[in-house]
Amino acid sequence: MFLGTKANKTENIPALSFSKEQMDNFWDEYNKLPIVNPTKWKFYETVFEEHYYQMLRLLSYELEKPNSVLITFGFSFADEHILRLIQRSLSNPQLHTFICCYSNDSSNNMREEFKLWKNVQVIGPPEDTRMDFTNFNRYVFSLKPDKYEPPVPPEEEDLL
């Protein structure tokens, strides 16, 4: 949430110091999680390791089914192998894809990337706000869509 406000920047994040024991404990626990880190080995980890390969296969199968819906929030599609998997799946005319973007620049890039497919709807944040699940449901899945309402900042929630 620190970086979620315009005034805060990564260089303003306070420095924290941890002991070697704390760092070792962190990495021991972290390495137990099924996380794909943003490294040059990411493709290898996601495609060639059995667990991730199976997950991508299941995703592909699900997207090929009739009346499938794919909703993405904050996914950059920078992973080429996942981007291509999604684009191949879009040949299913009954698949409808909603790509929710954080910024207008991102939504413009996604519109360009997916311009060939009619079953993709790119949703960008109106009026320089951010998209959240509540507004997504109001804006996209309602029979009578409400006007898009920006989310209430956490510091103002207590005032409601």
XYZ file of C-alpha atoms in Angstrom:
160
model
C 0.000 0.000 0.000
C 3.005 2.292 0.538
C 3.613 2.580 -3.216
C -0.122 2.835 -3.949
C -0.141 6.580 -3.403
C 1.364 9.060 -5.837
C 3.540 10.769 -3.227
C 5.427 7.606 -2.266
C 8.295 6.281 -4.368
C 10.546 3.251 -4.067
C 13.470 5.422 -2.983
C 11.392 6.550 0.033
C 10.942 3.028 1.406
C 12.738 2.957 4.754
C 15.769 0.681 5.002
C 15.376 -2.342 7.251
C 18.151 -4.405 8.735
C 17.812 -8.111 9.454
C 20.156 -10.492 11.188
C 21.739 -13.374 9.260
C 19.511 -15.774 11.188
C 16.377 -13.826 10.207
C 17.454 -13.756 6.561
C 18.265 -17.485 6.574
C 14.875 -18.254 8.118
C 13.155 -16.059 5.532
C 14.860 -17.766 2.575
C 14.239 -21.235 4.034
C 10.502 -20.501 4.182
C 10.429 -18.567 0.899
C 12.027 -21.433 -1.026
C 9.186 -23.707 0.089
C 6.615 -21.550 -1.746
C 5.574 -22.306 -5.361
C 6.668 -18.879 -6.632
C 8.091 -18.095 -10.058
C 10.705 -15.391 -9.593
C 11.321 -12.768 -12.304
C 14.654 -14.173 -13.470
C 16.062 -15.397 -16.761
C 15.231 -18.942 -15.552
C 11.517 -18.099 -15.241
C 10.649 -19.782 -18.549
C 12.492 -22.945 -17.510
C 10.783 -22.955 -14.118
C 7.296 -22.491 -15.543
C 7.479 -24.720 -18.603
C 9.879 -27.494 -17.801
C 9.149 -28.081 -14.165
C 6.262 -30.509 -13.949
C 4.075 -28.544 -11.531
C 4.006 -25.334 -13.568
C 3.777 -27.163 -16.875
C 0.663 -28.976 -15.616
C -0.872 -25.707 -14.431
C -0.336 -24.105 -17.846
C -1.815 -27.168 -19.570
C -4.888 -26.984 -17.336
C -5.247 -23.280 -18.103
C -5.108 -24.029 -21.815
C -7.735 -26.784 -21.504
C -10.066 -24.543 -19.511
C -9.792 -21.720 -22.036
C -10.764 -24.077 -24.849
C -14.064 -25.048 -23.206
C -17.355 -23.505 -24.382
C -18.433 -20.325 -22.596
C -15.114 -19.821 -20.806
C -14.208 -16.521 -19.197
C -10.705 -15.300 -18.385
C -10.311 -12.276 -16.129
C -6.857 -10.850 -15.496
C -5.936 -8.135 -13.004
C -2.492 -6.573 -13.118
C -0.966 -9.201 -15.415
C 1.492 -7.595 -17.823
C 1.562 -10.485 -20.316
C 5.334 -9.961 -20.409
C 5.787 -13.729 -20.069
C 5.983 -14.625 -23.754
C 4.992 -18.282 -23.296
C 1.876 -17.343 -21.302
C 0.983 -14.543 -23.727
C 1.159 -16.983 -26.663
C -0.880 -19.595 -24.786
C -3.630 -17.024 -24.148
C -3.527 -15.767 -27.727
C -3.830 -19.315 -29.104
C -6.791 -19.899 -26.793
C -8.543 -16.818 -28.159
C -9.296 -18.805 -31.312
C -12.130 -20.231 -29.164
C -14.933 -17.823 -30.147
C -16.831 -18.680 -26.944
C -13.959 -17.551 -24.727
C -14.413 -14.031 -23.426
C -11.402 -12.320 -21.898
C -11.348 -9.252 -19.671
C -7.942 -7.636 -19.181
C -8.013 -5.122 -16.328
C -5.140 -2.666 -16.431
C -3.715 -0.477 -13.737
C -2.798 2.490 -15.939
C -3.968 4.053 -19.174
C -0.565 3.349 -20.747
C -0.934 -0.316 -19.856
C -4.465 -0.472 -21.244
C -3.314 1.155 -24.489
C -0.505 -1.411 -24.780
C -2.940 -4.268 -24.139
C -5.402 -2.941 -26.717
C -2.579 -2.934 -29.250
C -1.398 -6.438 -28.253
C -4.894 -7.929 -28.469
C -6.370 -5.838 -31.286
C -6.857 -8.882 -33.545
C -9.343 -10.584 -31.212
C -12.958 -9.517 -30.820
C -13.433 -11.636 -27.688
C -11.039 -9.500 -25.606
C -12.166 -6.490 -23.616
C -9.411 -4.314 -22.187
C -10.551 -2.282 -19.209
C -8.439 0.655 -18.161
C -8.850 2.843 -15.122
C -11.117 5.806 -15.890
C -10.162 9.238 -14.671
C -6.705 8.278 -13.433
C -7.989 5.869 -10.760
C -7.334 2.186 -10.203
C -9.545 -0.798 -10.886
C -10.720 -2.982 -8.002
C -13.009 -6.036 -7.896
C -16.047 -4.126 -6.654
C -15.905 -1.623 -9.473
C -15.098 -4.361 -11.975
C -18.292 -6.172 -10.993
C -20.337 -2.971 -11.203
C -18.775 -1.941 -14.499
C -18.678 -5.282 -16.347
C -20.960 -7.930 -14.848
C -23.990 -5.898 -13.854
C -27.153 -6.059 -15.972
C -27.383 -2.307 -15.444
C -23.758 -1.166 -15.122
C -23.230 1.583 -12.603
C -21.016 4.507 -13.356
C -17.450 3.559 -12.495
C -16.631 4.682 -8.961
C -13.022 4.912 -7.845
C -12.223 2.887 -4.723
C -12.321 4.619 -1.341
C -8.758 5.117 -0.064
C -8.114 3.093 3.135
C -7.473 6.226 5.156
C -10.990 7.467 4.289
C -12.803 4.151 4.963
C -12.994 4.902 8.680
C -14.833 8.155 7.898
C -17.695 6.311 6.180
